[in-house]
Tab-separated table of C-alpha atoms in Angstrom:
chain	number	residue	atom	x	y	z
A	1258	UNK	CA	63.520	124.436	-145.320
A	1259	UNK	CA	61.838	125.795	-142.260
A	1260	UNK	CA	61.349	123.718	-139.147
A	1261	UNK	CA	57.572	123.816	-139.665
A	1262	UNK	CA	57.843	121.506	-142.636
A	1263	UNK	CA	60.311	119.124	-141.036
A	1264	UNK	CA	58.692	118.530	-137.651
A	1265	UNK	CA	55.427	117.059	-138.893
A	1266	UNK	CA	55.632	114.499	-141.656
A	1267	UNK	CA	52.984	114.505	-144.380
A	1268	UNK	CA	51.213	111.336	-143.309
A	1269	UNK	CA	50.951	112.510	-139.699
A	1270	UNK	CA	49.212	115.775	-140.504
A	1271	UNK	CA	45.623	115.862	-139.310
A	1272	UNK	CA	43.213	116.316	-142.184
A	1273	UNK	CA	39.734	117.774	-141.925
A	1274	UNK	CA	38.280	114.274	-141.772
A	1275	UNK	CA	40.264	113.553	-138.613
A	1276	UNK	CA	38.627	116.441	-136.809
A	1277	UNK	CA	35.263	115.308	-138.122
A	1278	UNK	CA	35.993	111.797	-136.826
A	1279	UNK	CA	36.354	113.299	-133.334
A	1280	UNK	CA	32.616	113.939	-133.463
A	1281	UNK	CA	31.831	110.193	-133.791
A	1282	UNK	CA	29.789	110.495	-136.994
A	1283	UNK	CA	28.282	107.024	-136.660
A	1284	UNK	CA	26.902	107.749	-133.210
A	1285	UNK	CA	25.717	111.064	-134.624
A	1286	UNK	CA	23.456	109.366	-137.173
A	1287	UNK	CA	21.495	107.753	-134.319
A	1288	UNK	CA	21.368	111.091	-132.490
A	1289	UNK	CA	20.087	112.863	-135.611
A	1290	UNK	CA	17.469	110.215	-136.351
A	1291	UNK	CA	16.031	109.969	-132.821
A	1292	UNK	CA	16.116	113.747	-132.264
A	1293	UNK	CA	14.351	114.243	-135.595
A	1294	UNK	CA	11.615	111.776	-134.646
A	1295	UNK	CA	11.246	113.410	-131.217
A	1296	UNK	CA	10.765	116.742	-132.938
A	1297	UNK	CA	8.422	115.566	-135.704
A	1298	UNK	CA	6.032	113.611	-133.460
A	1299	UNK	CA	5.654	116.593	-131.092
A	1300	UNK	CA	2.276	118.356	-131.211
A	1301	UNK	CA	3.925	121.706	-132.018
A	1302	UNK	CA	5.310	122.229	-135.518
A	1303	UNK	CA	8.539	124.158	-135.937
A	1304	UNK	CA	9.398	126.158	-139.029
A	1305	UNK	CA	11.281	123.682	-141.258
A	1306	UNK	CA	14.470	125.734	-141.293
A	1307	UNK	CA	14.421	126.204	-137.514
A	1308	UNK	CA	13.814	122.463	-137.173
A	1309	UNK	CA	16.755	121.699	-139.455
A	1310	UNK	CA	19.011	124.016	-137.462
A	1311	UNK	CA	17.850	122.523	-134.153
A	1312	UNK	CA	18.707	119.001	-135.349
A	1313	UNK	CA	22.068	120.243	-136.608
A	1314	UNK	CA	22.908	121.857	-133.263
A	1315	UNK	CA	21.813	118.759	-131.348
A	1316	UNK	CA	24.072	116.687	-133.620
A	1317	UNK	CA	26.990	119.080	-133.107
A	1318	UNK	CA	26.409	118.964	-129.328
A	1319	UNK	CA	26.447	115.164	-129.443
A	1320	UNK	CA	29.625	115.335	-131.525
A	1321	UNK	CA	31.217	117.698	-128.998
A	1322	UNK	CA	30.487	115.176	-126.244
A	1323	UNK	CA	32.138	112.535	-128.455
A	1324	UNK	CA	35.267	114.705	-128.848
A	1325	UNK	CA	35.482	115.225	-125.081
A	1326	UNK	CA	35.112	111.470	-124.620
A	1327	UNK	CA	37.959	110.828	-127.091
A	1328	UNK	CA	40.158	113.330	-125.257
A	1329	UNK	CA	39.540	111.655	-121.900
A	1330	UNK	CA	39.564	108.034	-123.077
A	1331	UNK	CA	42.594	108.160	-125.412
A	1332	UNK	CA	44.519	105.801	-123.127
A	1333	UNK	CA	41.929	103.023	-123.196
A	1334	UNK	CA	41.038	103.641	-126.851
A	1335	UNK	CA	44.681	102.921	-127.698
A	1336	UNK	CA	44.413	99.462	-126.104
A	1337	UNK	CA	41.158	98.333	-127.718
A	1338	UNK	CA	41.303	97.040	-131.284
A	1339	UNK	CA	37.948	98.636	-132.186
A	1340	UNK	CA	39.078	102.135	-131.164
A	1341	UNK	CA	42.874	102.154	-131.669
A	1342	UNK	CA	42.588	103.963	-135.031
A	1343	UNK	CA	40.681	106.924	-133.602
A	1344	UNK	CA	42.362	110.297	-134.251
A	1345	UNK	CA	43.805	110.811	-130.747
A	1346	UNK	CA	45.230	107.339	-129.950
A	1347	UNK	CA	46.673	107.104	-133.490
A	1348	UNK	CA	48.469	110.422	-132.923
A	1349	UNK	CA	46.955	112.429	-135.783
A	1350	UNK	CA	45.167	114.825	-133.423
A	1351	UNK	CA	46.575	115.809	-130.043
A	1352	UNK	CA	44.568	115.402	-126.864
A	1353	UNK	CA	44.589	119.150	-126.342
A	1354	UNK	CA	43.078	119.736	-129.777
A	1355	UNK	CA	40.328	117.212	-129.083
A	1356	UNK	CA	39.587	118.969	-125.781
A	1357	UNK	CA	39.495	122.362	-127.504
A	1358	UNK	CA	37.202	121.136	-130.292
A	1359	UNK	CA	34.937	119.471	-127.717
A	1360	UNK	CA	34.642	122.506	-125.461
A	1361	UNK	CA	34.226	125.005	-128.306
A	1362	UNK	CA	31.540	122.986	-130.061
A	1363	UNK	CA	29.741	122.312	-126.752
A	1364	UNK	CA	29.386	126.012	-126.050
A	1365	UNK	CA	28.522	126.796	-129.647
A	1366	UNK	CA	25.837	124.128	-130.000
A	1367	UNK	CA	24.122	124.947	-126.686
A	1368	UNK	CA	23.986	128.703	-127.339
A	1369	UNK	CA	22.833	128.252	-130.932
A	1370	UNK	CA	20.127	125.740	-129.966
A	1371	UNK	CA	18.906	128.166	-127.301
A	1372	UNK	CA	18.760	131.032	-129.796
A	1373	UNK	CA	17.107	128.933	-132.503
A	1374	UNK	CA	14.466	127.233	-130.312
A	1375	UNK	CA	14.274	127.692	-126.539
A	1376	UNK	CA	16.527	127.616	-123.486
A	1377	UNK	CA	14.902	124.518	-121.978
A	1378	UNK	CA	16.112	122.494	-124.969
A	1379	UNK	CA	19.528	124.182	-124.769
A	1380	UNK	CA	19.786	123.364	-121.048
A	1381	UNK	CA	18.895	119.751	-121.736
A	1382	UNK	CA	21.576	119.580	-124.451
A	1383	UNK	CA	24.143	121.077	-122.049
A	1384	UNK	CA	23.156	118.534	-119.412
A	1385	UNK	CA	23.461	115.695	-121.945
A	1386	UNK	CA	26.996	116.762	-122.901
A	1387	UNK	CA	27.945	117.102	-119.233
A	1388	UNK	CA	26.397	113.732	-118.456
A	1389	UNK	CA	28.215	111.907	-121.255
A	1390	UNK	CA	31.600	113.626	-120.875
A	1391	UNK	CA	31.815	113.975	-117.092
A	1392	UNK	CA	29.387	111.596	-115.373
A	1393	UNK	CA	29.863	108.720	-117.835
A	1394	UNK	CA	33.343	109.086	-119.384
A	1395	UNK	CA	35.281	110.564	-116.479
A	1396	UNK	CA	33.497	109.164	-113.498
A	1397	UNK	CA	31.530	105.953	-113.973
A	1398	UNK	CA	32.883	104.214	-117.096
A	1399	UNK	CA	36.009	102.971	-115.355
A	1400	UNK	CA	34.545	102.450	-111.910
A	1401	UNK	CA	31.297	100.505	-112.178
A	1402	UNK	CA	29.932	97.637	-114.281
A	1403	UNK	CA	26.706	99.656	-114.511
A	1404	UNK	CA	28.628	102.005	-116.874
A	1405	UNK	CA	26.577	100.815	-119.834
A	1406	UNK	CA	23.333	101.643	-118.046
A	1407	UNK	CA	24.517	105.165	-117.178
A	1408	UNK	CA	25.970	105.757	-120.643
A	1409	UNK	CA	22.647	104.708	-122.128
A	1410	UNK	CA	21.006	107.676	-120.433
A	1411	UNK	CA	23.230	110.080	-122.378
A	1412	UNK	CA	22.240	108.397	-125.640
A	1413	UNK	CA	18.582	108.502	-124.647
A	1414	UNK	CA	18.317	112.287	-124.361
A	1415	UNK	CA	18.246	113.313	-128.089
A	1416	UNK	CA	14.556	112.514	-128.796
A	1417	UNK	CA	13.670	114.363	-125.605
A	1418	UNK	CA	15.740	117.390	-126.706
A	1419	UNK	CA	14.007	117.301	-130.099
A	1420	UNK	CA	10.623	117.195	-128.367
A	1421	UNK	CA	11.505	120.050	-125.993
A	1422	UNK	CA	12.896	122.118	-128.880
A	1423	UNK	CA	9.449	121.924	-130.498
A	1424	UNK	CA	7.157	122.149	-127.465
A	1425	UNK	CA	9.224	123.880	-124.758
A	1426	UNK	CA	8.338	121.282	-122.110
A	1427	UNK	CA	9.173	117.636	-121.401
A	1428	UNK	CA	5.887	115.656	-121.352
A	1429	UNK	CA	5.206	111.951	-120.785
A	1430	UNK	CA	5.748	110.981	-124.429
A	1431	UNK	CA	9.312	112.285	-124.457
A	1432	UNK	CA	10.021	110.523	-121.152
A	1433	UNK	CA	8.848	107.247	-122.709
A	1434	UNK	CA	11.017	107.807	-125.783
A	1435	UNK	CA	13.893	108.392	-123.369
A	1436	UNK	CA	13.035	105.159	-121.540
A	1437	UNK	CA	12.950	103.255	-124.833
A	1438	UNK	CA	16.604	104.054	-125.641
A	1439	UNK	CA	17.731	104.009	-122.003
A	1440	UNK	CA	16.425	100.478	-121.403
A	1441	UNK	CA	17.482	99.253	-124.852
A	1442	UNK	CA	21.161	100.174	-124.403
A	1443	UNK	CA	22.129	97.601	-121.724
A	1444	UNK	CA	20.843	94.470	-123.493
A	1445	UNK	CA	22.279	95.797	-126.779
A	1446	UNK	CA	25.807	96.309	-125.395
A	1447	UNK	CA	25.844	93.302	-123.099
A	1448	UNK	CA	24.961	91.057	-126.034
A	1449	UNK	CA	27.996	92.599	-127.784
A	1450	UNK	CA	30.155	92.110	-124.682
A	1451	UNK	CA	29.262	88.418	-124.583
A	1452	UNK	CA	30.838	87.706	-127.958
A	1453	UNK	CA	33.512	90.482	-128.078
A	1454	UNK	CA	35.183	89.101	-125.025
A	1455	UNK	CA	38.758	90.356	-124.903
A	1456	UNK	CA	38.595	94.046	-125.832
A	1457	UNK	CA	37.152	95.520	-122.654
A	1458	UNK	CA	39.190	93.158	-120.463
A	1459	UNK	CA	42.430	94.379	-122.060
A	1460	UNK	CA	41.478	97.996	-121.474
A	1461	UNK	CA	40.495	97.370	-117.871
A	1462	UNK	CA	36.972	98.735	-118.333
A	1463	UNK	CA	34.725	96.969	-115.816
A	1464	UNK	CA	32.141	95.252	-117.997
A	1465	UNK	CA	29.427	93.204	-116.343
A	1466	UNK	CA	30.736	90.099	-118.116
A	1467	UNK	CA	34.045	90.476	-116.268
A	1468	UNK	CA	32.966	91.727	-112.848
A	1469	UNK	CA	29.858	89.605	-112.281
A	1470	UNK	CA	30.392	86.846	-114.792
A	1471	UNK	CA	28.725	85.849	-118.003
A	1472	UNK	CA	25.822	84.069	-116.293
A	1473	UNK	CA	24.853	87.288	-114.480
A	1474	UNK	CA	25.109	89.195	-117.780
A	1475	UNK	CA	22.638	86.799	-119.418
A	1476	UNK	CA	20.213	87.282	-116.501
A	1477	UNK	CA	20.597	91.065	-116.776
A	1478	UNK	CA	19.902	91.021	-120.523
A	1479	UNK	CA	16.632	89.152	-119.985
A	1480	UNK	CA	15.547	91.387	-117.080
A	1481	UNK	CA	16.203	94.637	-118.938
A	1482	UNK	CA	14.526	93.347	-122.089
A	1483	UNK	CA	11.312	92.494	-120.211
A	1484	UNK	CA	11.152	95.959	-118.618
A	1485	UNK	CA	12.004	97.501	-122.008
A	1486	UNK	CA	9.119	95.648	-123.688
A	1487	UNK	CA	6.632	97.061	-121.149
A	1488	UNK	CA	7.774	100.649	-121.737
A	1489	UNK	CA	7.967	100.220	-125.521
A	1490	UNK	CA	4.374	98.983	-125.722
A	1491	UNK	CA	3.176	101.649	-123.262
A	1492	UNK	CA	4.303	104.309	-125.758
A	1493	UNK	CA	1.697	102.982	-128.212
A	1494	UNK	CA	-1.095	104.178	-125.883
A	1495	UNK	CA	0.085	107.788	-125.666
A	1496	UNK	CA	-1.044	110.478	-128.144
A	1497	UNK	CA	2.047	109.919	-130.304
A	1498	UNK	CA	1.384	106.173	-130.628
A	1499	UNK	CA	-0.795	104.744	-133.366
A	1500	UNK	CA	-1.672	101.542	-135.195
A	1501	UNK	CA	1.679	101.249	-136.990
A	1502	UNK	CA	3.625	101.735	-133.778
A	1503	UNK	CA	1.398	99.336	-131.825
A	1504	UNK	CA	1.826	96.520	-134.349
A	1505	UNK	CA	5.572	97.184	-134.678
A	1506	UNK	CA	6.121	97.392	-130.919
A	1507	UNK	CA	4.225	94.182	-130.151
A	1508	UNK	CA	6.011	92.229	-132.885
A	1509	UNK	CA	9.510	93.625	-132.252
A	1510	UNK	CA	9.290	93.241	-128.487
A	1511	UNK	CA	7.975	89.681	-128.721
A	1512	UNK	CA	10.962	88.931	-130.932
A	1513	UNK	CA	13.437	90.730	-128.679
A	1514	UNK	CA	12.160	89.063	-125.495
A	1515	UNK	CA	12.363	85.687	-127.234
A	1516	UNK	CA	15.977	86.422	-128.201
A	1517	UNK	CA	16.840	87.512	-124.656
A	1518	UNK	CA	15.140	84.373	-123.344
A	1519	UNK	CA	17.312	82.230	-125.603
A	1520	UNK	CA	20.432	84.078	-124.444
A	1521	UNK	CA	19.363	83.475	-120.848
A	1522	UNK	CA	18.773	79.750	-121.463
A	1523	UNK	CA	22.222	79.148	-122.960
A	1524	UNK	CA	25.444	78.593	-121.061
A	1525	UNK	CA	29.000	79.248	-122.217
A	1526	UNK	CA	29.508	75.739	-123.619
A	1527	UNK	CA	26.454	76.034	-125.836
A	1528	UNK	CA	27.519	79.519	-126.922
A	1529	UNK	CA	31.097	78.417	-127.681
A	1530	UNK	CA	29.744	75.495	-129.701
A	1531	UNK	CA	28.007	77.718	-132.269
A	1532	UNK	CA	30.396	80.689	-131.867
A	1533	UNK	CA	27.854	82.909	-130.066
A	1534	UNK	CA	25.371	82.695	-132.939
A	1535	UNK	CA	22.330	83.634	-130.822
A	1536	UNK	CA	24.134	86.516	-129.112
A	1537	UNK	CA	25.275	87.871	-132.465
A	1538	UNK	CA	21.771	87.561	-133.890
A	1539	UNK	CA	20.194	89.397	-130.954
A	1540	UNK	CA	22.820	92.142	-131.155
A	1541	UNK	CA	22.186	92.680	-134.859
A	1542	UNK	CA	18.448	92.584	-134.339
A	1543	UNK	CA	18.653	95.119	-131.499
A	1544	UNK	CA	19.962	97.760	-133.918
A	1545	UNK	CA	17.004	97.180	-136.214
A	1546	UNK	CA	14.710	97.127	-133.180
A	1547	UNK	CA	15.464	100.718	-132.201
A	1548	UNK	CA	15.406	101.998	-135.770
A	1549	UNK	CA	12.002	100.425	-136.467
A	1550	UNK	CA	10.429	101.722	-133.253
A	1551	UNK	CA	11.304	105.298	-134.101
A	1552	UNK	CA	10.450	104.726	-137.755
A	1553	UNK	CA	6.991	103.507	-136.680
A	1554	UNK	CA	6.453	106.634	-134.572
A	1555	UNK	CA	7.304	108.682	-137.641
A	1556	UNK	CA	4.899	106.633	-139.793
A	1557	UNK	CA	2.047	107.253	-137.345
A	1558	UNK	CA	2.864	110.968	-137.251
A	1559	UNK	CA	2.711	111.023	-141.062
A	1560	UNK	CA	-0.636	109.192	-141.035
A	1561	UNK	CA	-1.973	111.715	-138.516
A	1562	UNK	CA	-0.744	114.605	-140.643
A	1563	UNK	CA	-2.526	113.119	-143.661
A	1564	UNK	CA	-5.703	112.712	-141.634
A	1565	UNK	CA	-5.787	108.916	-141.999
A	1566	UNK	CA	-5.908	108.301	-138.217
B	446	UNK	CA	66.333	129.730	-150.350
B	447	UNK	CA	63.939	131.714	-152.485
B	448	UNK	CA	60.623	132.829	-151.112
B	449	UNK	CA	57.822	130.646	-152.336
B	450	UNK	CA	54.282	131.888	-152.725
B	451	UNK	CA	52.909	128.453	-151.996
B	452	UNK	CA	54.714	126.864	-149.130
B	453	UNK	CA	54.588	123.136	-148.763
B	454	UNK	CA	52.649	123.729	-145.534
B	455	UNK	CA	49.751	125.157	-147.543
B	456	UNK	CA	49.469	121.963	-149.516
B	457	UNK	CA	49.500	119.773	-146.432
B	458	UNK	CA	46.831	121.777	-144.723
B	459	UNK	CA	44.634	122.300	-147.761
B	460	UNK	CA	41.871	119.924	-146.681
B	461	UNK	CA	41.722	121.518	-143.235
B	462	UNK	CA	41.554	125.009	-144.648
B	463	UNK	CA	38.971	124.216	-147.296
B	464	UNK	CA	36.890	122.290	-144.744
B	465	UNK	CA	37.015	125.083	-142.203
B	466	UNK	CA	36.140	127.589	-144.907
B	467	UNK	CA	33.061	125.610	-145.896
B	468	UNK	CA	32.020	125.279	-142.239
B	469	UNK	CA	32.274	129.047	-141.780
B	470	UNK	CA	30.293	129.745	-144.958
B	471	UNK	CA	27.671	127.275	-143.722
B	472	UNK	CA	27.546	129.038	-140.369
B	473	UNK	CA	26.934	132.384	-142.078
B	474	UNK	CA	24.113	130.807	-144.081
B	475	UNK	CA	22.541	129.324	-140.966
B	476	UNK	CA	22.680	132.514	-138.912
B	477	UNK	CA	21.292	134.528	-141.837
B	478	UNK	CA	18.532	131.986	-142.491
B	479	UNK	CA	17.549	131.872	-138.814
B	480	UNK	CA	17.430	135.661	-138.747
B	481	UNK	CA	15.111	135.775	-141.762
B	482	UNK	CA	12.774	133.157	-140.256
B	483	UNK	CA	12.726	134.764	-136.805
B	484	UNK	CA	12.001	138.224	-138.199
B	485	UNK	CA	9.233	136.873	-140.437
B	486	UNK	CA	7.653	135.154	-137.450
B	487	UNK	CA	7.415	138.484	-135.636
B	488	UNK	CA	4.679	139.598	-138.021
B	489	UNK	CA	4.163	143.315	-138.641
B	490	UNK	CA	6.911	145.198	-136.871
B	491	UNK	CA	6.224	148.795	-137.805
B	492	UNK	CA	5.559	151.292	-135.067
B	493	UNK	CA	4.923	155.025	-134.573
B	494	UNK	CA	7.783	157.025	-135.947
B	495	UNK	CA	7.078	160.715	-135.323
B	496	UNK	CA	4.109	160.528	-137.651
B	497	UNK	CA	0.857	158.843	-136.589
B	498	UNK	CA	0.109	155.805	-138.696
B	499	UNK	CA	-3.638	155.391	-138.672
B	500	UNK	CA	-3.520	151.660	-139.475
B	501	UNK	CA	-1.752	151.040	-136.143
B	502	UNK	CA	-4.410	152.754	-134.002
B	503	UNK	CA	-6.498	150.110	-132.187
B	504	UNK	CA	-10.157	149.895	-132.986
B	505	UNK	CA	-10.192	152.573	-135.656
B	506	UNK	CA	-10.832	152.296	-139.315
B	507	UNK	CA	-8.036	153.720	-141.392
B	508	UNK	CA	-9.272	156.862	-143.162
B	509	UNK	CA	-9.559	156.450	-146.854
């Protein structure tokens, strides 16, 4: 027997799936979907294969940022139940490997996106990776309760990158798509933080619920949701909006504001009494909310392409 | 101990190796596909090559 086969036991060997898990595939689906919508609603049409490659490189860039985040956050991931099974805290992949995968794929995705589309889109992708890995993960996540707000910005860039990949410039519509995700993230995660109470406390991540109290979190959810509703409906009156989006935005935002209002009205006793039923409902609905907004944009783009509107 | 063609290490790392292989094949396909699309988008790429090509002269009908 050689020492190679004795030092790492079979079950501890990292499989391909473990490296793939470094890229946060579930986050990637949202990145792919929003970037795709950003690209398809743009007034410039890319060659389908170039478009496919651009989405792939944006997804890989997002995945690279995820790997860098897992390298940096392995210590707190190990403490939280939700994240303890990730490849680095569980010991299947070393921190150094995660760092290497993250850096290599960052460089690869940015260069390839630049070659496939344009360097403005590539620069925006590079900035997004930097923002998520350095500004959010390394700097602000552990130091401010506004971490969710800042992290939301990183998640909000993909539709803008998709738009820039197609058109070469930013434009109001892509800024509003950015605002839609940026303003949606805080109420979405704070609703989660209200009913998943212990995880972030154990890890020592300053969540708003801990630093400013649960009452303040409820106020923040309502405030962000109202601002979000204004921006979401505004998007309907830009060239990429249309009847489907307008109807969807009005209905979904009315529903979301009503949910946030109910969260704001409740106190902890009421929430404990029904085991955070309203908070859970709003959290679940918020996922659908984002998906349907971007789906509606896509529907209007399809109607425009068919000449219906 | 006799030399083995297939070491136990190969078996343990099979999924990594196969996965990486597929990723590399995919990368080749993507770079090749992008090249084809980009070159097609250039349009006509011929130029003068020692011999005058009448169809490239601006504003002149090509002689029959």
